[in-house]
Short mmCIF file of C-alpha atoms and ligand atoms in Angstrom, two decimals:
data_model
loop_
_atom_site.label_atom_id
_atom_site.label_comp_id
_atom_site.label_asym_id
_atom_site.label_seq_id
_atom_site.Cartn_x
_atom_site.Cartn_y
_atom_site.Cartn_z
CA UNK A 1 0.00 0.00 0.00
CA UNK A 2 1.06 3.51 -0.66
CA UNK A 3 -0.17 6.64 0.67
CA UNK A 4 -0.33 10.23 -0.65
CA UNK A 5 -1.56 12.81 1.15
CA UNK A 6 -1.88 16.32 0.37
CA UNK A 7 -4.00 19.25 2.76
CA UNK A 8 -4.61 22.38 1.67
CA UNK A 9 -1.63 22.09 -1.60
CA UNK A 10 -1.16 25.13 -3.64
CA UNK A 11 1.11 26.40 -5.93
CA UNK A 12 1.79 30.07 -7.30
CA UNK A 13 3.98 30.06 -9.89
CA UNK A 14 3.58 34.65 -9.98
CA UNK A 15 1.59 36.14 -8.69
CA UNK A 16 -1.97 35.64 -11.17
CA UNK A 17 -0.79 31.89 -11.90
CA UNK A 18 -2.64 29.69 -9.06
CA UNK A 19 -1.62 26.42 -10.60
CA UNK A 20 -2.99 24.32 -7.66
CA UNK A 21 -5.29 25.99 -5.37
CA UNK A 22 -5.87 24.16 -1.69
CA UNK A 23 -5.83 20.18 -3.08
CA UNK A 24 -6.90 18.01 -0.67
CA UNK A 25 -5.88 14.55 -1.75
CA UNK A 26 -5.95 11.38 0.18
CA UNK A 27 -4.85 7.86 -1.52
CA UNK A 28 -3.65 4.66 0.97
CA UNK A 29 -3.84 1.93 -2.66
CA UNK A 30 -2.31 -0.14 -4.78
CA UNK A 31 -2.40 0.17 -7.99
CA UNK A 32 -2.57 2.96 -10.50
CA UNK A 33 -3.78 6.84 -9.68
CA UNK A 34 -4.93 8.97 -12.52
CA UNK A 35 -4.83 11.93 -12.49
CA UNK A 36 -6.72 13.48 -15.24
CA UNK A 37 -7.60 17.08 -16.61
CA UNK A 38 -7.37 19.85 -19.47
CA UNK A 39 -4.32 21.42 -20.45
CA UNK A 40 -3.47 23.83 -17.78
CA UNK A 41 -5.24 21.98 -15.08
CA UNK A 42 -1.95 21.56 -12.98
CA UNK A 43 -1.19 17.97 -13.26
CA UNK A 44 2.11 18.56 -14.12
CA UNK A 45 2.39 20.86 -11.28
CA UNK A 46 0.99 18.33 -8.80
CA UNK A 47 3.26 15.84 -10.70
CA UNK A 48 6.14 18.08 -10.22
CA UNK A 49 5.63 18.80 -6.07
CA UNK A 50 5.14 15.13 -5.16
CA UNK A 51 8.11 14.15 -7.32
CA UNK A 52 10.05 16.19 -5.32
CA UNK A 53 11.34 18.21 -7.95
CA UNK A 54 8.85 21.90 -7.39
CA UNK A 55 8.20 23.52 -4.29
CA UNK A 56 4.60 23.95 -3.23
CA UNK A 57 3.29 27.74 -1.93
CA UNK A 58 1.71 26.44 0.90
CA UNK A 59 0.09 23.83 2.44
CA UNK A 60 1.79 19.61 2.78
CA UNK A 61 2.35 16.83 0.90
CA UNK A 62 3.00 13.46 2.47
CA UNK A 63 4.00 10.28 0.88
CA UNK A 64 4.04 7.19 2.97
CA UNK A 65 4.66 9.74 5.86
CA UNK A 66 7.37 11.40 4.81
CA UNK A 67 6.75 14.93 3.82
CA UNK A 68 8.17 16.38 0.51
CA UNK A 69 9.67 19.21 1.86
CA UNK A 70 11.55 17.31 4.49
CA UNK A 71 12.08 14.11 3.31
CA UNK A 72 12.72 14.65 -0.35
CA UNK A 73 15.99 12.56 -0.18
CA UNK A 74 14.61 9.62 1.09
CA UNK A 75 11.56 9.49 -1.19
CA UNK A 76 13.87 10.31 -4.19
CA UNK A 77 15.04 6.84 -3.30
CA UNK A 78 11.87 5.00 -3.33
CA UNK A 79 10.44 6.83 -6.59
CA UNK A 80 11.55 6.52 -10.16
CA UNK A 81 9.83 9.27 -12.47
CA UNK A 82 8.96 10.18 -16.43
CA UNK A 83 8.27 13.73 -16.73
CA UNK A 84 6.11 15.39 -19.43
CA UNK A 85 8.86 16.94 -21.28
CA UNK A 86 11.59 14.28 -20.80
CA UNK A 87 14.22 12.88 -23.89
CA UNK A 88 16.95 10.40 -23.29
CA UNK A 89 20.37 11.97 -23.80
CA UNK A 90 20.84 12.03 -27.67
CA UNK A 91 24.67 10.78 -27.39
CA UNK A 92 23.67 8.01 -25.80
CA UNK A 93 21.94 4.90 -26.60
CA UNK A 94 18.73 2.88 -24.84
CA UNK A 95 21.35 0.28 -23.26
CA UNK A 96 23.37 2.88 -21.97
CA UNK A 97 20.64 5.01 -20.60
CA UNK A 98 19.04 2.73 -18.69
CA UNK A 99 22.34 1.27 -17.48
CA UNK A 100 23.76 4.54 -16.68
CA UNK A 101 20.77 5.64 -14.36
CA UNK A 102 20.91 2.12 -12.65
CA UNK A 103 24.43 2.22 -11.73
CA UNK A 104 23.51 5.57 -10.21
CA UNK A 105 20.67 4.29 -8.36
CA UNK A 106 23.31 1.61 -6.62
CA UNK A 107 22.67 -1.37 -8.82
CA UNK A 108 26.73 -2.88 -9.96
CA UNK A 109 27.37 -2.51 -13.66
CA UNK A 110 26.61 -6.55 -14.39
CA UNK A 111 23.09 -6.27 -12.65
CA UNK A 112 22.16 -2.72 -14.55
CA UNK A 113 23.44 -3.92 -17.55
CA UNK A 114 21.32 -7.14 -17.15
CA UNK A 115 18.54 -5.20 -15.73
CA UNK A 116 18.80 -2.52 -18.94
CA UNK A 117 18.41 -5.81 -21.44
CA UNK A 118 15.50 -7.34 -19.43
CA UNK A 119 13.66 -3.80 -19.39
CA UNK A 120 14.56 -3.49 -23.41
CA UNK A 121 13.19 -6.61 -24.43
CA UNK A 122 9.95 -6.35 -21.96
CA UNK A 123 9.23 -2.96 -23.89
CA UNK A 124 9.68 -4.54 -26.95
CA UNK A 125 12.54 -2.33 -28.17
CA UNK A 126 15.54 -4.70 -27.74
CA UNK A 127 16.77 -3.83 -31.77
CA UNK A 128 17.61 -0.47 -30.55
CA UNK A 129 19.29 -1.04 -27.82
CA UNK A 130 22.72 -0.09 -29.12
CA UNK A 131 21.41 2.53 -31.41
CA UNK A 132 22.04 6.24 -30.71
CA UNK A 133 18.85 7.80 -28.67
CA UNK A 134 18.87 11.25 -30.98
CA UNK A 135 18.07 8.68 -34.05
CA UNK A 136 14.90 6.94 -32.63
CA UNK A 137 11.22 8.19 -33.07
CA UNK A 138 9.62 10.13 -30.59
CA UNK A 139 7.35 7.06 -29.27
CA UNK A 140 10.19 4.96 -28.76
CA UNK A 141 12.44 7.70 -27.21
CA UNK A 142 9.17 7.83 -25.01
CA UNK A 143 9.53 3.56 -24.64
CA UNK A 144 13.26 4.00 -23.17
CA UNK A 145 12.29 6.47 -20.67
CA UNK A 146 9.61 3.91 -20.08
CA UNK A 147 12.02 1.23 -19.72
CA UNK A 148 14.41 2.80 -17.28
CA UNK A 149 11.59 3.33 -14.41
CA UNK A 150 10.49 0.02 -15.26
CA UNK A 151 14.37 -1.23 -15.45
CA UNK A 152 14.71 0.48 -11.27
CA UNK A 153 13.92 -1.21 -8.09
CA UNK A 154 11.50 1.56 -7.14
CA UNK A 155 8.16 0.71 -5.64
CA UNK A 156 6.80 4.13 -6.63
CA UNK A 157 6.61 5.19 -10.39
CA UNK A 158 5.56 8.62 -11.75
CA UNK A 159 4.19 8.80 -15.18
CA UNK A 160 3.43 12.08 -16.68
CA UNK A 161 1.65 11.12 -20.10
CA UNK A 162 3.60 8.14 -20.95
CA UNK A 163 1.39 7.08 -23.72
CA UNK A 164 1.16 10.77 -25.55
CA UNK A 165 3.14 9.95 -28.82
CA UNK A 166 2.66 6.54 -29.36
CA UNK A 167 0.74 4.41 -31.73
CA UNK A 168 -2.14 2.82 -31.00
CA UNK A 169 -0.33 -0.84 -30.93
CA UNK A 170 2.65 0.33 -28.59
CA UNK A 171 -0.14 2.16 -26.09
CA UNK A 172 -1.69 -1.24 -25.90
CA UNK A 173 1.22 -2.50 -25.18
CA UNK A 174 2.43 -0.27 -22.83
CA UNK A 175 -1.13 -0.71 -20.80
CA UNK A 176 -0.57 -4.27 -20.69
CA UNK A 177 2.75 -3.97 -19.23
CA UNK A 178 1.50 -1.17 -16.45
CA UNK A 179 -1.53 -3.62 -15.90
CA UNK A 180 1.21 -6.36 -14.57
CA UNK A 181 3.51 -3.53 -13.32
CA UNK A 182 0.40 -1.93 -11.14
CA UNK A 183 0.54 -5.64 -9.01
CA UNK A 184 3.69 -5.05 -7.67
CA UNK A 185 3.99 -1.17 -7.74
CA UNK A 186 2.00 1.74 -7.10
CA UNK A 187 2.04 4.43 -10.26
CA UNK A 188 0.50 7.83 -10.50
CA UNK A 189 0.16 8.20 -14.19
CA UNK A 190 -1.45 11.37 -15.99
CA UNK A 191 -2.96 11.17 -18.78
CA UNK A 192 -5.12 12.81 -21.58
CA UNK A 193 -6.63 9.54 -23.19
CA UNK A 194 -9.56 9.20 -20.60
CA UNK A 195 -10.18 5.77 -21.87
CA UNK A 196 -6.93 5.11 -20.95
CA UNK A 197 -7.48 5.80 -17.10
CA UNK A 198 -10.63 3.76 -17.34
CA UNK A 199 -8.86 0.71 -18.50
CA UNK A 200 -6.50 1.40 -16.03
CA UNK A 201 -6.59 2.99 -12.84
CA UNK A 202 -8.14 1.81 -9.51
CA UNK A 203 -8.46 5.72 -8.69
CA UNK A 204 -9.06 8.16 -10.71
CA UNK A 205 -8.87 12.52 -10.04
CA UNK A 206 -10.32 15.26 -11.83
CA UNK A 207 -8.02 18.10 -11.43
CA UNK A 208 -9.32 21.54 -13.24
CA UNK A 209 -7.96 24.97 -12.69
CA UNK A 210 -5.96 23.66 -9.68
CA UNK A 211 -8.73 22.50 -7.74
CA UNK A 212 -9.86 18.53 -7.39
CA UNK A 213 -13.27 18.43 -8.49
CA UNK A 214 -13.42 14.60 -8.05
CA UNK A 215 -11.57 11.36 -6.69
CA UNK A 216 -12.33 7.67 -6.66
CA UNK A 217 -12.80 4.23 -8.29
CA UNK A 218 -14.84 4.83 -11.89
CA UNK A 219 -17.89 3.06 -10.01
CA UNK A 220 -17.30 5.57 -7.06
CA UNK A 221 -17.40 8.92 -9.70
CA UNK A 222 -20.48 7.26 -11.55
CA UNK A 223 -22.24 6.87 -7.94
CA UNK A 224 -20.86 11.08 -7.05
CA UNK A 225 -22.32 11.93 -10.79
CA UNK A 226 -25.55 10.82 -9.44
CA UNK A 227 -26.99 9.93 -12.69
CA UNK A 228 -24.82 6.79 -14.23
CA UNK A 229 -27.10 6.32 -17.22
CA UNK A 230 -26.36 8.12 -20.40
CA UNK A 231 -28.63 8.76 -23.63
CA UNK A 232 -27.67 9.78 -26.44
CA UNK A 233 -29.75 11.40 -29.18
CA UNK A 234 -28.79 11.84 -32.90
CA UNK A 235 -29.92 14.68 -34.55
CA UNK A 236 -32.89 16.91 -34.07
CA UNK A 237 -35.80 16.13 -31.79
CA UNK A 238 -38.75 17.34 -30.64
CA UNK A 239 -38.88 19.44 -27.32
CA UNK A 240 -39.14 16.83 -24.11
CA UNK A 241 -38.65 17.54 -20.62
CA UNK A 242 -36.51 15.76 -18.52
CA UNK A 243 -37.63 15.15 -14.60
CA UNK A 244 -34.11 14.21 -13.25
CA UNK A 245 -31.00 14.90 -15.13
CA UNK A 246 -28.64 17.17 -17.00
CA UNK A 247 -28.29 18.05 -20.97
CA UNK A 248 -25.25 18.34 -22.59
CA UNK A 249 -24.95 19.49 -26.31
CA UNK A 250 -22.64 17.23 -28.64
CA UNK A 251 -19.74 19.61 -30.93
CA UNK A 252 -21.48 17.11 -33.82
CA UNK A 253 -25.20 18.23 -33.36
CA UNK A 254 -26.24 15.13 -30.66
CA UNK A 255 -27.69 15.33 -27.39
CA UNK A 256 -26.88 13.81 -24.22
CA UNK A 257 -28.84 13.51 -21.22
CA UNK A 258 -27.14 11.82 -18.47
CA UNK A 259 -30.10 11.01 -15.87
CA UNK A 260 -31.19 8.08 -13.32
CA UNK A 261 -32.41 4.28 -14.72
CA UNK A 262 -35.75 5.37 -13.47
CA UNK A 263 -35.99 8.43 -15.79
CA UNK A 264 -33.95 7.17 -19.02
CA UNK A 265 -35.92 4.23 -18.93
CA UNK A 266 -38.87 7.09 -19.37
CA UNK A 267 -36.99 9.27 -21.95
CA UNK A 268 -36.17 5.91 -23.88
CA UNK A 269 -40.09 4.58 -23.95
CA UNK A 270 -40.83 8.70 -25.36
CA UNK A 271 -38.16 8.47 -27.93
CA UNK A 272 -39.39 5.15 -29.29
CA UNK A 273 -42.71 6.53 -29.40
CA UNK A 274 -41.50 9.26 -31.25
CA UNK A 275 -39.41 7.58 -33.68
CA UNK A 276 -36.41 8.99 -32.54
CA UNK A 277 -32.86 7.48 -32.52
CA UNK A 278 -30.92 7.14 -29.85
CA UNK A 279 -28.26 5.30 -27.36
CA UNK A 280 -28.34 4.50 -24.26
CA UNK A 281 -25.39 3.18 -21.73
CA UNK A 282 -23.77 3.21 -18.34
CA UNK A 283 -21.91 6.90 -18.26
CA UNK A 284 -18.24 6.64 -19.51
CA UNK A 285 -15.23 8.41 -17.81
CA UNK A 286 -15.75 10.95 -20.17
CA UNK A 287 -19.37 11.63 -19.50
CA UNK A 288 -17.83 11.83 -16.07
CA UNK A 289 -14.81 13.92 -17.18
CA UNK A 290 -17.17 16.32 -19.22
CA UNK A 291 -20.12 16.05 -15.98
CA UNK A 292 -17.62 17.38 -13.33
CA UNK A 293 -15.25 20.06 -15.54
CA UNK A 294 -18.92 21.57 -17.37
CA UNK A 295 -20.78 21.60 -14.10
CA UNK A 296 -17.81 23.75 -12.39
CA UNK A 297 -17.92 25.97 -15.60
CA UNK A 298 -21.39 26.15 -14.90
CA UNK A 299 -22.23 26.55 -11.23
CA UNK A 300 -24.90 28.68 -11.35
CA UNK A 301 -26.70 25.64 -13.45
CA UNK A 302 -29.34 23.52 -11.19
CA UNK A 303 -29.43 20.17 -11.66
CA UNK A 304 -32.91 19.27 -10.46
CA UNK A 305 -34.85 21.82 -12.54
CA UNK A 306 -36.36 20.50 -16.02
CA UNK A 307 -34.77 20.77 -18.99
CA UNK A 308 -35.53 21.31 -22.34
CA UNK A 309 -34.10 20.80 -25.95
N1 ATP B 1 7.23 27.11 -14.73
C1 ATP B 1 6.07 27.75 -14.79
N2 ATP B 1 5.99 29.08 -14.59
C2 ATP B 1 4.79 29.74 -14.63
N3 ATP B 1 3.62 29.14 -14.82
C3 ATP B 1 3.63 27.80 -15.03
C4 ATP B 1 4.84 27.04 -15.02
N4 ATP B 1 4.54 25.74 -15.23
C5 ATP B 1 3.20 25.69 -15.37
N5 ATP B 1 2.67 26.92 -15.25
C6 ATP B 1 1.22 27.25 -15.29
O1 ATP B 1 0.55 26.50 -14.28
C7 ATP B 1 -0.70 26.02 -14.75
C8 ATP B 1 -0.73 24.51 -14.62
O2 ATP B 1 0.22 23.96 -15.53
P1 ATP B 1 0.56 22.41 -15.59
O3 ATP B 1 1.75 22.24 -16.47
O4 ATP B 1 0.66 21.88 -14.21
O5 ATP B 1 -0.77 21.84 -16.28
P2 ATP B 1 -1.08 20.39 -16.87
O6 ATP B 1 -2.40 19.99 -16.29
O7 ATP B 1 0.06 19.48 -16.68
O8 ATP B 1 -1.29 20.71 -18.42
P3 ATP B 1 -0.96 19.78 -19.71
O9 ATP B 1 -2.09 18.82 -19.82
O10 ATP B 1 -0.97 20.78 -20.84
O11 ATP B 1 0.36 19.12 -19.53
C9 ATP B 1 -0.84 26.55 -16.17
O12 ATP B 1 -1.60 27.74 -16.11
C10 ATP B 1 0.57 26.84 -16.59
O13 ATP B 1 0.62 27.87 -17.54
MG1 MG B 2 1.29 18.41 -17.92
#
């Protein structure tokens, strides 16, 4: 089990720029945490403190019960990290990178260098292991960085959008390998691909404009949504009401109404009265995503009056 705690986080990067404003965060899991949110959110930022590589404004952050500001030496030891913005070194190549940043770490040369083929091979990038980093593609340059967190002894792994970059094959891939990795390790992985944290994480956060809007298992944000069925209308309709639930307007002209079983079951029996075409299914993360980041664009909006379209 690991355990993150933040109370009352923030971060002012000047004096406008409240990139995390009073998180209160509280994980004791296994598994993967994802920590999702729009550019700008301050994942990175969160990313960043915890890591141990930004200061935070005010408030604590406590891993495992060690504080960040305190104990960043000995958590540096028990964490291995991928930042957002991260390359390998260009003069060096994938075997030598990983190597390199085991030896430092304390492994002997023999076990990094063993460690460094293991980690190449599990990534599926063994045929460039003695090839110059600057001459690989961006998605496998992503793969070594991949590799050498993987390649460490540390329980603890930050991800900051590992997947952004790669094709759809090596994502899959790379899922499948955190899915075995998350048995044996706790990661906090950010990511954009939302159905990415749904096939992954046990825990999932909503972070938007510094603030968490929302934390737990899928099931657990479905159950805070309060209405985990979704329906989805294409193209025009006539004007209904709708008892319990919130619209949404689809970019591509649709209509979602995310509502109780009671009342889509209602909606549904009206549509197929009126000829109308629709879907209907349990809400998605990114119903959720959309639910939670709209709703605090739109406080002012109450839920329980009708609604028309
Ligand atoms: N070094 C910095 N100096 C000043 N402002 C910064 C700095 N780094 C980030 N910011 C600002 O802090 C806010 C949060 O940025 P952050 O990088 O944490 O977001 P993010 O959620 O990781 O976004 P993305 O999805 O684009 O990676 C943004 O408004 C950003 O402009
Ligand atoms: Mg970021």
């Amino acid at each position: 089990m690991t355990s993150i705690v933040c109370k009352n986080l923030s971060k002012k990067y000047d004096k406008d720029n409240l990139a995390l404003d009073k998180v209160n965060l509280s994980l004791n899991m296994h598994g993967i945490f994802s920590l999702i949110g729009r550019n700008g959110a301050g994942k990175t930022t969160l990313f960043r403190v915890l890591s141990t590589t930004l200061l935070s404004t005010s408030g604590s952050a406590v891993i495992d019960g060690v504080n960040v500001l305190d104990g960043a030496r000995e958590i540096r030891e028990r964490i291995a990290v991928v930042p957002q913005e991260a390359r390998p070194v260009a003069w060096m190549t994938p075997k030598e990178t990983i190597t390199s940043y085991l030896m430092w770490r304390g492994f002997t040369y023999t076990e990094s260098v063993k460690r460094a083929v293991d980690a190449l091979k599990l990534l599926g990038i063994s045929k460039f292991s003695n090839v110059l980093n600057q001459r690989l593609s961006g998605g496998t340059k992503r793969k070594v960085l991949v590799a050498t967190v993987i390649a460490s002894d540390a329980d603890i792994i930050f991800l900051d959008e590992p997947t952004t970059g790669l094709d759809p094959i090596s994502r899959g891939e790379l899922w499948d390998l955190l899915l075995k990795l998350k048995k044996t390790h706790f990661i906090f992985l950010t990511t954009h691909y939302l159905e990415e944290a749904e096939a992954l994480a046990d825990k999932i956060g909503i972070l938007e404009d510094g603030k968490l809007l929302a934390l737990g298992s899928l099931q657990e944000l479905r159950k805070r949504m309060g209405f985990p069925h979704s329906i989805k209308i294409l193209g025009k309709t006539k004007k209904i009401s709708i008892k319990v639930g919130r619209t949404v307007k689809g970019r591509d002209g649709y209509t979602q109404i995310f509502t109780t079983e009671q009342e889509a079951r209602r909606i549904g029996e009206l549509l197929i009265k009126t000829k109308t075409k629709f879907s209907t299914n349990p809400v998605s993360l990114e119903d959720i995503f959309y639910y939670f980041v709209k709703k605090d664009v739109n406080e002012e909006e109450k839920n329980d009056e009708p609604e028309y379209w």
